Short mmCIF file of C-alpha atoms and ligand atoms in Angstrom, two decimals:
data_model
loop_
_atom_site.label_atom_id
_atom_site.label_comp_id
_atom_site.label_asym_id
_atom_site.label_seq_id
_atom_site.Cartn_x
_atom_site.Cartn_y
_atom_site.Cartn_z
CA MET A 1 0.00 0.00 0.00
CA THR A 2 1.26 3.45 -0.84
CA VAL A 3 1.36 5.44 2.38
CA PHE A 4 2.84 8.78 1.38
CA PRO A 5 0.83 10.73 -1.21
CA THR A 6 2.41 10.83 -4.65
CA ASP A 7 2.77 14.61 -4.46
CA PHE A 8 4.30 14.49 -0.98
CA LEU A 9 6.85 17.24 -0.33
CA TRP A 10 10.22 15.79 0.65
CA GLY A 11 13.06 18.09 1.57
CA GLY A 12 15.00 19.98 4.18
CA ALA A 13 14.80 23.22 6.11
CA ILE A 14 17.18 25.95 7.21
CA ALA A 15 16.88 29.51 8.45
CA ALA A 16 18.66 32.34 6.68
CA ASN A 17 20.54 33.51 9.76
CA GLN A 18 21.85 30.07 10.67
CA ALA A 19 23.21 29.32 7.20
CA GLU A 20 23.76 32.37 4.99
CA GLY A 21 26.45 34.27 6.87
CA ALA A 22 27.33 37.38 4.82
CA TRP A 23 25.85 39.34 7.67
CA GLN A 24 26.81 42.73 6.21
CA THR A 25 27.02 41.86 2.54
CA ASP A 26 25.06 43.73 -0.13
CA GLY A 27 23.58 46.18 2.34
CA LYS A 28 22.23 43.77 4.95
CA GLY A 29 21.63 45.26 8.38
CA PRO A 30 22.24 43.41 11.67
CA SER A 31 19.49 41.17 13.02
CA ILE A 32 19.00 39.86 16.53
CA ALA A 33 20.76 36.66 15.42
CA ASP A 34 23.91 38.65 14.70
CA VAL A 35 24.48 39.35 18.40
CA THR A 36 24.49 35.66 19.35
CA THR A 37 27.97 34.92 20.66
CA HIS A 38 30.27 31.91 20.60
CA GLY A 39 29.20 28.32 20.49
CA ILE A 40 30.39 26.52 23.57
CA GLY A 41 27.39 25.33 25.51
CA LYS A 42 24.44 27.62 25.93
CA SER A 43 24.82 30.65 23.67
CA GLU A 44 24.86 34.13 25.10
CA HIS A 45 23.61 37.27 23.46
CA ASP A 46 25.19 40.69 23.39
CA LYS A 47 23.03 43.74 23.01
CA ALA A 48 25.18 45.00 20.15
CA VAL A 49 28.06 43.59 18.12
CA VAL A 50 31.13 43.82 20.36
CA SER A 51 34.57 43.95 18.80
CA GLY A 52 36.59 40.82 19.62
CA HIS A 53 33.55 38.61 20.31
CA TYR A 54 32.91 35.64 18.07
CA TYR A 55 29.49 35.53 16.41
CA PRO A 56 28.95 32.23 14.58
CA ASN A 57 26.09 33.53 12.42
CA HIS A 58 28.25 36.24 10.84
CA GLU A 59 29.80 33.72 8.51
CA ALA A 60 27.68 30.66 9.39
CA ILE A 61 28.30 28.19 6.53
CA ASP A 62 28.45 30.92 3.89
CA PHE A 63 25.33 29.59 2.20
CA TYR A 64 24.90 33.10 0.76
CA HIS A 65 27.80 32.48 -1.61
CA ARG A 66 27.55 28.69 -1.86
CA TYR A 67 23.81 28.10 -2.24
CA GLN A 68 24.16 26.86 -5.81
CA THR A 69 26.44 23.97 -4.94
CA ASP A 70 24.67 23.31 -1.63
CA LEU A 71 21.26 23.09 -3.27
CA THR A 72 22.70 20.91 -6.02
CA LEU A 73 24.03 18.54 -3.35
CA MET A 74 20.62 18.44 -1.74
CA ALA A 75 18.99 17.80 -5.10
CA GLY A 76 21.18 14.69 -5.10
CA MET A 77 19.01 13.38 -2.27
CA GLY A 78 15.95 13.96 -4.43
CA PHE A 79 14.50 16.96 -2.59
CA ASN A 80 11.38 18.29 -4.28
CA CYS A 81 11.08 21.17 -1.84
CA PHE A 82 13.29 23.34 0.33
CA ARG A 83 12.39 25.56 3.26
CA THR A 84 14.30 28.68 4.16
CA SER A 85 13.56 32.12 5.54
CA ILE A 86 14.02 35.56 4.05
CA ALA A 87 16.34 37.60 6.25
CA TRP A 88 14.21 40.66 7.00
CA SER A 89 17.28 42.87 7.53
CA ARG A 90 18.58 41.99 4.03
CA ILE A 91 15.44 43.56 2.62
CA TYR A 92 14.91 46.33 5.18
CA PRO A 93 18.23 46.76 7.05
CA THR A 94 16.65 48.55 10.02
CA GLY A 95 13.09 47.53 9.28
CA GLU A 96 12.06 51.16 8.83
CA GLU A 97 13.38 52.20 5.42
CA ASP A 98 10.80 53.41 2.91
CA THR A 99 12.27 51.40 0.06
CA PRO A 100 13.67 47.89 0.13
CA ASN A 101 17.30 46.98 -0.46
CA GLU A 102 17.42 45.82 -4.09
CA ALA A 103 20.61 43.78 -3.64
CA GLY A 104 18.94 41.75 -0.90
CA LEU A 105 15.86 41.16 -3.02
CA ALA A 106 18.02 40.10 -5.98
CA TYR A 107 19.73 37.44 -3.83
CA TYR A 108 16.42 35.74 -3.11
CA ASP A 109 15.47 36.01 -6.82
CA ARG A 110 18.57 33.96 -7.58
CA LEU A 111 17.99 31.55 -4.70
CA PHE A 112 14.40 30.72 -5.66
CA ALA A 113 15.34 30.48 -9.34
CA LYS A 114 17.99 27.90 -8.46
CA MET A 115 15.50 25.90 -6.40
CA HIS A 116 13.08 25.81 -9.33
CA GLU A 117 15.86 24.85 -11.72
CA LEU A 118 16.58 21.87 -9.44
CA GLY A 119 12.91 20.90 -9.13
CA MET A 120 12.44 22.15 -5.58
CA THR A 121 9.33 23.98 -4.44
CA PRO A 122 10.34 26.89 -2.19
CA ILE A 123 8.73 27.01 1.26
CA VAL A 124 9.36 30.29 3.04
CA THR A 125 9.34 31.29 6.68
CA ILE A 126 8.88 35.06 6.70
CA SER A 127 10.41 35.65 10.13
CA HIS A 128 12.70 33.05 11.70
CA TYR A 129 14.28 34.46 14.88
CA GLU A 130 15.99 37.21 12.81
CA THR A 131 14.09 40.46 13.37
CA PRO A 132 16.21 43.52 12.47
CA LEU A 133 18.24 44.43 15.55
CA ALA A 134 17.17 48.06 15.23
CA LEU A 135 13.55 47.06 15.84
CA HIS A 136 14.57 45.30 19.00
CA ASP A 137 16.61 48.24 20.23
CA LYS A 138 14.03 50.89 19.41
CA TYR A 139 10.78 49.12 20.27
CA GLY A 140 11.59 46.02 22.33
CA GLY A 141 10.73 43.62 19.53
CA TRP A 142 7.27 42.08 19.25
CA THR A 143 6.17 43.35 22.65
CA SER A 144 5.44 46.55 20.67
CA LYS A 145 2.66 47.03 18.15
CA LYS A 146 4.98 49.29 16.17
CA LEU A 147 6.33 46.18 14.48
CA ILE A 148 2.98 45.23 12.93
CA PRO A 149 2.94 47.80 10.07
CA LEU A 150 6.68 47.30 9.50
CA TYR A 151 6.16 43.55 9.13
CA GLU A 152 3.21 44.25 6.84
CA LYS A 153 5.44 46.42 4.66
CA PHE A 154 8.03 43.62 4.54
CA CYS A 155 5.31 41.14 3.54
CA ARG A 156 3.97 43.43 0.83
CA THR A 157 7.46 43.68 -0.66
CA ILE A 158 8.24 39.99 -0.66
CA PHE A 159 4.76 38.86 -1.70
CA THR A 160 4.91 41.24 -4.66
CA ARG A 161 8.38 40.09 -5.62
CA TYR A 162 8.19 36.33 -4.96
CA GLY A 163 4.48 35.52 -4.94
CA HIS A 164 4.76 33.88 -8.37
CA VAL A 165 7.66 31.61 -7.37
CA VAL A 166 6.92 30.73 -3.72
CA PRO A 167 3.69 28.79 -3.12
CA TYR A 168 4.05 28.00 0.61
CA TRP A 169 4.52 30.67 3.29
CA MET A 170 4.69 30.59 7.07
CA THR A 171 4.53 33.89 8.90
CA PHE A 172 6.56 33.32 12.09
CA ASN A 173 8.83 30.55 13.27
CA GLU A 174 7.66 28.93 16.51
CA MET A 175 5.92 31.96 18.04
CA ASN A 176 4.66 29.66 20.80
CA ASN A 177 8.23 29.64 22.14
CA THR A 178 8.00 33.24 23.37
CA HIS A 179 7.73 32.09 26.97
CA THR A 180 10.83 29.92 26.80
CA ILE A 181 13.27 31.65 24.41
CA TRP A 182 13.64 35.39 24.07
CA TYR A 183 14.33 35.52 20.34
CA ALA A 184 10.90 34.10 19.49
CA ALA A 185 9.55 37.54 20.41
CA ALA A 186 12.78 39.38 19.53
CA ALA A 187 12.76 40.78 23.06
CA ILE A 188 16.02 40.31 24.98
CA ASP A 189 14.92 42.13 28.10
CA LEU A 190 11.87 40.19 29.16
CA ALA A 191 10.99 40.90 32.79
CA ASP A 192 11.96 38.63 35.66
CA ASP A 193 8.65 39.30 37.37
CA PRO A 194 6.45 36.32 36.38
CA ASP A 195 3.25 38.32 35.92
CA GLU A 196 4.93 40.97 33.79
CA ARG A 197 6.61 38.27 31.76
CA VAL A 198 3.26 36.64 31.06
CA ARG A 199 1.93 40.02 29.95
CA GLN A 200 4.91 40.61 27.66
CA THR A 201 4.84 37.19 26.03
CA PHE A 202 1.08 37.08 25.50
CA GLN A 203 1.17 40.65 24.16
CA ALA A 204 4.03 39.78 21.82
CA GLU A 205 2.12 36.77 20.55
CA HIS A 206 -1.03 38.83 20.12
CA ASN A 207 0.89 41.38 18.08
CA MET A 208 2.18 38.55 15.91
CA TYR A 209 -1.38 37.17 15.51
CA VAL A 210 -2.43 40.57 14.17
CA ALA A 211 0.60 40.63 11.87
CA ASN A 212 -0.23 37.10 10.71
CA ALA A 213 -3.80 38.15 9.91
CA LYS A 214 -2.54 41.17 7.99
CA ALA A 215 -0.22 38.92 5.99
CA VAL A 216 -3.07 36.54 5.18
CA GLN A 217 -5.22 39.50 4.14
CA LEU A 218 -2.46 40.86 1.91
CA ALA A 219 -1.85 37.46 0.35
CA LYS A 220 -5.48 37.26 -0.74
CA THR A 221 -4.92 40.12 -3.16
CA LEU A 222 -1.20 39.92 -3.93
CA MET A 223 -0.86 36.14 -4.38
CA PRO A 224 -4.28 34.49 -4.24
CA HIS A 225 -2.90 31.04 -5.10
CA ALA A 226 -0.40 30.97 -2.26
CA HIS A 227 -0.82 28.72 0.78
CA MET A 228 -0.53 30.68 4.00
CA GLY A 229 0.53 28.78 7.08
CA ILE A 230 1.64 29.20 10.64
CA MET A 231 4.62 27.47 12.19
CA LEU A 232 4.69 26.22 15.78
CA SER A 233 6.93 24.09 17.94
CA LEU A 234 4.91 20.99 18.75
CA SER A 235 7.69 19.67 20.93
CA GLN A 236 6.13 22.26 23.26
CA ALA A 237 2.88 20.33 23.15
CA ALA A 238 4.31 16.80 23.35
CA VAL A 239 4.14 16.71 27.14
CA TYR A 240 3.33 13.50 29.00
CA PRO A 241 2.27 13.43 32.63
CA ALA A 242 5.24 12.10 34.65
CA THR A 243 2.83 9.71 36.41
CA CYS A 244 -0.91 9.09 36.37
CA ALA A 245 -1.34 11.34 39.43
CA PRO A 246 -4.26 13.59 38.43
CA ALA A 247 -2.26 16.74 39.15
CA ASN A 248 0.39 15.60 36.67
CA VAL A 249 -2.17 14.67 34.03
CA PHE A 250 -4.00 17.97 34.38
CA GLY A 251 -0.74 19.93 34.45
CA ALA A 252 0.47 18.24 31.28
CA MET A 253 -2.77 19.26 29.57
CA GLN A 254 -2.29 22.85 30.72
CA MET A 255 1.23 22.83 29.38
CA GLN A 256 -0.04 21.57 26.04
CA ARG A 257 -2.74 24.24 25.94
CA ARG A 258 -0.10 26.95 26.03
CA THR A 259 0.72 25.91 22.46
CA TRP A 260 -2.89 25.51 21.33
CA VAL A 261 -3.47 29.21 22.03
CA SER A 262 -1.40 30.12 18.97
CA ALA A 263 -3.02 27.46 16.82
CA ASP A 264 -6.57 28.27 17.91
CA VAL A 265 -6.21 32.00 17.30
CA GLN A 266 -4.67 31.68 13.87
CA LEU A 267 -6.42 28.58 12.53
CA LYS A 268 -9.83 28.94 14.16
CA GLY A 269 -9.81 32.74 14.33
CA HIS A 270 -10.43 33.25 18.03
CA TYR A 271 -8.84 32.92 21.45
CA PRO A 272 -9.71 29.75 23.38
CA ALA A 273 -11.73 30.25 26.57
CA PHE A 274 -8.97 29.16 28.97
CA VAL A 275 -6.73 32.13 28.12
CA ALA A 276 -8.90 34.53 30.14
CA ARG A 277 -8.16 32.52 33.30
CA ILE A 278 -4.39 32.53 32.68
CA LEU A 279 -4.41 36.29 32.22
CA ARG A 280 -6.63 36.84 35.26
CA ASP A 281 -4.42 34.66 37.46
CA HIS A 282 -1.43 36.77 36.45
CA HIS A 283 -3.27 40.08 36.84
CA VAL A 284 -2.70 40.83 33.17
CA THR A 285 -4.78 42.97 30.83
CA LEU A 286 -3.69 42.77 27.22
CA ASP A 287 -3.88 45.60 24.72
CA VAL A 288 -6.31 43.96 22.29
CA THR A 289 -8.84 45.88 20.20
CA ASP A 290 -12.13 44.75 18.68
CA ASP A 291 -10.82 45.66 15.23
CA GLU A 292 -7.83 43.37 15.73
CA LEU A 293 -10.04 40.50 16.85
CA ALA A 294 -12.27 41.01 13.80
CA LEU A 295 -9.23 41.04 11.50
CA ILE A 296 -7.98 37.80 13.08
CA ALA A 297 -11.40 36.15 12.74
CA GLU A 298 -11.61 37.07 9.05
CA ASN A 299 -8.08 36.07 8.09
CA THR A 300 -7.29 32.60 9.34
CA SER A 301 -4.36 30.55 8.09
CA GLU A 302 -4.68 27.50 5.90
CA PHE A 303 -2.08 25.03 7.14
CA LEU A 304 0.00 24.24 10.19
CA GLY A 305 3.73 23.75 9.75
CA PHE A 306 5.46 22.50 12.83
CA SER A 307 8.73 21.42 14.34
CA TYR A 308 8.96 18.25 16.35
CA TYR A 309 12.19 17.08 17.97
CA ARG A 310 11.34 15.51 21.29
CA SER A 311 8.74 14.99 23.97
CA SER A 312 8.95 15.84 27.65
CA THR A 313 7.16 15.05 30.89
CA TYR A 314 5.27 17.18 33.36
CA LYS A 315 5.47 16.81 37.12
CA ALA A 316 3.21 18.93 39.33
CA GLY A 317 4.92 22.09 40.49
CA MET A 318 7.33 22.20 37.59
CA GLY A 319 8.02 25.64 36.17
CA LEU A 320 7.73 26.47 32.52
CA TYR A 321 11.23 26.12 31.18
CA GLY A 322 12.38 25.19 27.73
CA ASP A 323 14.65 25.76 24.77
CA THR A 324 14.58 25.38 21.01
CA GLY A 325 13.56 21.74 21.47
CA GLY A 326 10.44 22.53 23.48
CA VAL A 327 9.44 22.30 27.12
CA LYS A 328 12.03 20.77 29.44
CA GLY A 329 10.59 18.47 32.04
CA ALA A 330 11.50 15.51 34.21
CA PRO A 331 13.53 12.76 32.48
CA ASN A 332 11.40 10.07 30.84
CA PRO A 333 12.80 6.64 31.79
CA TYR A 334 11.29 5.06 28.68
CA LEU A 335 13.21 7.19 26.20
CA GLU A 336 16.80 7.62 25.15
CA ALA A 337 18.27 11.09 24.81
CA THR A 338 20.61 12.80 22.34
CA ASP A 339 24.07 14.19 23.15
CA TRP A 340 22.21 17.39 24.08
CA GLY A 341 19.69 15.62 26.34
CA TRP A 342 16.75 15.79 23.90
CA GLN A 343 14.57 12.71 24.44
CA ILE A 344 13.97 10.76 21.24
CA ASP A 345 10.33 9.83 20.77
CA PRO A 346 9.04 8.95 17.27
CA LEU A 347 5.60 7.96 18.58
CA GLY A 348 5.27 11.49 19.92
CA LEU A 349 5.32 12.70 16.31
CA ARG A 350 2.39 10.45 15.40
CA TRP A 351 0.62 11.69 18.53
CA MET A 352 1.10 15.35 17.54
CA CYS A 353 -0.13 14.75 13.98
CA ASN A 354 -3.27 13.11 15.31
CA LEU A 355 -3.92 15.91 17.78
CA VAL A 356 -3.59 18.47 14.97
CA GLN A 357 -5.94 16.47 12.76
CA ASP A 358 -8.50 16.11 15.56
CA ARG A 359 -8.37 19.76 16.63
CA TYR A 360 -7.96 21.59 13.33
CA SER A 361 -8.60 19.23 10.38
CA CYS A 362 -6.15 21.30 8.38
CA PRO A 363 -3.25 20.30 6.14
CA MET A 364 -0.07 19.94 8.15
CA MET A 365 3.61 19.87 7.27
CA VAL A 366 6.45 18.66 9.45
CA VAL A 367 8.82 21.51 8.66
CA GLU A 368 11.45 20.64 11.26
CA ASN A 369 12.52 17.31 12.67
CA GLY A 370 16.05 16.11 13.16
CA LEU A 371 18.85 14.89 15.34
CA GLY A 372 21.56 17.25 16.52
CA MET A 373 24.61 15.17 17.39
CA LYS A 374 28.40 15.16 17.32
CA ASP A 375 29.97 13.70 14.20
CA THR A 376 33.49 12.38 13.78
CA VAL A 377 35.33 11.91 10.54
CA ALA A 378 36.38 8.22 10.33
CA PRO A 379 39.82 7.12 9.10
CA ASP A 380 38.25 6.36 5.71
CA GLY A 381 37.38 10.05 5.47
CA ARG A 382 33.60 9.42 5.73
CA ILE A 383 31.15 10.21 8.48
CA HIS A 384 29.30 7.13 9.60
CA ASP A 385 26.19 8.30 11.40
CA PRO A 386 23.82 5.35 11.87
CA ALA A 387 22.10 7.13 14.77
CA ARG A 388 20.95 9.91 12.42
CA SER A 389 19.63 7.40 9.87
CA ASP A 390 17.87 5.54 12.65
CA TYR A 391 16.22 8.74 13.94
CA LEU A 392 15.11 9.63 10.42
CA ILE A 393 13.69 6.19 9.65
CA LYS A 394 11.82 5.86 12.95
CA HIS A 395 10.27 9.31 12.69
CA LEU A 396 9.22 8.75 9.10
CA GLN A 397 7.73 5.38 10.03
CA ALA A 398 5.74 7.18 12.72
CA LEU A 399 4.71 9.80 10.18
CA GLY A 400 3.56 7.05 7.81
CA GLU A 401 1.43 5.63 10.64
CA ALA A 402 -0.04 9.09 11.21
CA ILE A 403 -0.97 9.29 7.54
CA LYS A 404 -2.59 5.87 7.81
CA ASP A 405 -4.48 7.21 10.85
CA GLY A 406 -6.00 9.77 8.50
CA CYS A 407 -3.76 12.77 9.17
CA ASN A 408 -3.48 15.19 6.26
CA VAL A 409 0.32 15.46 6.19
CA ILE A 410 1.52 17.15 3.01
CA GLY A 411 5.27 17.33 3.54
CA TYR A 412 8.36 16.68 5.60
CA THR A 413 11.48 18.85 5.72
CA TRP A 414 14.37 17.60 7.85
CA TRP A 415 15.97 20.32 9.93
CA GLY A 416 19.46 21.29 8.79
CA PRO A 417 20.05 18.81 5.93
CA ILE A 418 23.44 20.48 5.75
CA ASP A 419 25.23 21.33 9.02
CA ILE A 420 24.38 24.87 10.16
CA VAL A 421 24.79 26.96 13.31
CA SER A 422 22.62 25.82 16.22
CA ALA A 423 20.00 28.40 17.18
CA GLY A 424 19.91 27.48 20.84
CA ASP A 425 23.60 26.87 21.49
CA GLY A 426 25.40 28.78 18.75
CA GLN A 427 27.40 25.65 18.09
CA MET A 428 28.50 24.04 14.84
CA SER A 429 29.25 20.80 16.68
CA LYS A 430 25.53 20.21 17.22
CA ARG A 431 25.16 18.81 13.72
CA TYR A 432 21.91 17.84 12.01
CA GLY A 433 23.18 17.51 8.46
CA PHE A 434 23.28 14.71 5.93
CA ILE A 435 26.01 16.91 4.51
CA TYR A 436 28.99 17.73 6.70
CA VAL A 437 30.49 21.20 6.82
CA ASP A 438 34.10 21.47 7.95
CA LYS A 439 33.85 24.16 10.61
CA ASP A 440 34.14 24.03 14.39
CA ASP A 441 32.65 25.91 17.31
CA THR A 442 35.32 28.59 17.26
CA GLY A 443 35.00 29.29 13.55
CA ASN A 444 37.95 27.25 12.27
CA GLY A 445 37.62 25.01 9.23
CA THR A 446 37.69 25.03 5.46
CA LEU A 447 33.89 25.10 5.03
CA ALA A 448 34.29 22.11 2.69
CA ARG A 449 31.17 19.99 2.24
CA SER A 450 31.01 16.18 2.27
CA LYS A 451 28.25 13.56 2.34
CA LYS A 452 27.57 11.51 5.46
CA ASP A 453 26.19 7.96 5.34
CA SER A 454 22.74 9.29 6.24
CA PHE A 455 22.73 11.14 2.90
CA ASP A 456 22.19 7.78 1.17
CA THR A 457 19.50 6.78 3.68
CA TYR A 458 17.38 9.84 2.98
CA GLN A 459 18.05 9.59 -0.74
CA HIS A 460 16.69 6.03 -0.78
CA ILE A 461 13.61 6.98 1.26
CA ILE A 462 12.74 9.81 -1.10
CA GLU A 463 13.47 7.73 -4.20
CA THR A 464 10.93 5.13 -3.04
CA ASN A 465 8.46 7.79 -1.79
CA GLY A 466 8.79 6.24 1.64
CA GLU A 467 7.91 2.72 0.49
CA CYS A 468 11.22 1.35 1.77
CA LEU A 469 10.45 2.36 5.33
C1 BG6 B 1 13.93 25.08 16.19
C2 BG6 B 1 14.30 26.32 15.42
O1 BG6 B 1 13.41 25.47 17.40
O2 BG6 B 1 14.94 24.22 16.56
C3 BG6 B 1 15.59 26.23 14.66
O3 BG6 B 1 13.27 26.68 14.56
C4 BG6 B 1 16.62 25.50 15.47
O4 BG6 B 1 16.00 27.52 14.30
C5 BG6 B 1 16.09 24.10 15.74
O5 BG6 B 1 17.87 25.44 14.88
C6 BG6 B 1 17.06 23.19 16.46
O6 BG6 B 1 17.51 23.82 17.62
P1 BG6 B 1 19.06 23.99 17.90
O7 BG6 B 1 19.12 24.81 19.13
O8 BG6 B 1 19.57 22.62 18.10
O9 BG6 B 1 19.64 24.66 16.72
#
């Protein structure tokens, strides 16, 4: 039986800031990703670029100059799609210029043309943790409504320019991470006070919901055939109760609901009832207008793109803490973990797909899934990475089961098919790629590319449209 649809989208995903480098080339302005410092353990962030500090994203893997050969390598795996983001500060260096930077626009013309030449459908994230730094400094990122018209202007520019070549769009990367990682809201200085922090993160998300609705509204006229989606971290929702104690079961549900807020608002068009209680408990009143709520109700998104890396567990009393991989909870004794402590759980992916299908009945795309691990070059010069192949196979088997369950899954893009800079740790050594990049955590290396064993694994899966799984 054929499990994966014949037009299934198979590919990989990156973010501009984690791959392109060229952080000042052709008129690009600094983004919040450009103040992420060195990659040894948890990354730190400066408030401005400091002379003498090492910023891994400044060069990253130089995808900006090497995209042609990199995409050609990926085409060798049979990709029929590729997800990337458009660096906002390449197009509007401070976010506030009246006219866009033509050199930045021309780069993405070339990039999308190359994808099409290689038979890859472009999938674009409009904002992937790379808001122009100036908008952070001046307004405090998405905690301010000032960003909404500036984002709308950015969308108008890129929809007009690329609407005919990019069919799939997602407005914000993982906005449901605002409460666990500052760059989701582009707001470094979130308050320590828990109530104020809840206000800031919910307000930031609300402002992004309005911006999402404006983008959907714009797309209706500027590119009526485009598919407009949202992108959320569903590792945030894959939370098991640590035991069957009712307080753990209920708490796990509450943790999950934190993610469904973003999905409900943007896919159903309204806030779920439980939000009022959260805000009340934290003494928070949001700045929300009736016009904004009407705009949101009238401009819902069509599909849900999501990342899924791991699951976690909830134990009563646990605080809300997480990272790029989702919520961090008590260790799950039934699961193994990666070098970075991320618990590997393919069944959790099938679970998430089914929850999305049950709650939203919308098309869904797994736009990030992958294994960040250390790789070593063997004496034969190759990288033998059976653990990565195993992770890939088991997650795709789970995805196949989800499709058999009736889930409307339209695509799968592995995170970081070529090694890139880690968002959460700033490291190169946390590698996801099927293609190795010779560069270390301090920036040394030739940047040469080479195929790992897992390259062949994914190539075979795509070639057989998943039938070999
Ligand atoms: C997702 C982000 O949260 O996780 C990516 O969208 C990120 O930008 C990915 O790279 C993996 O996280 P990390 O910290 O291992 O790079």
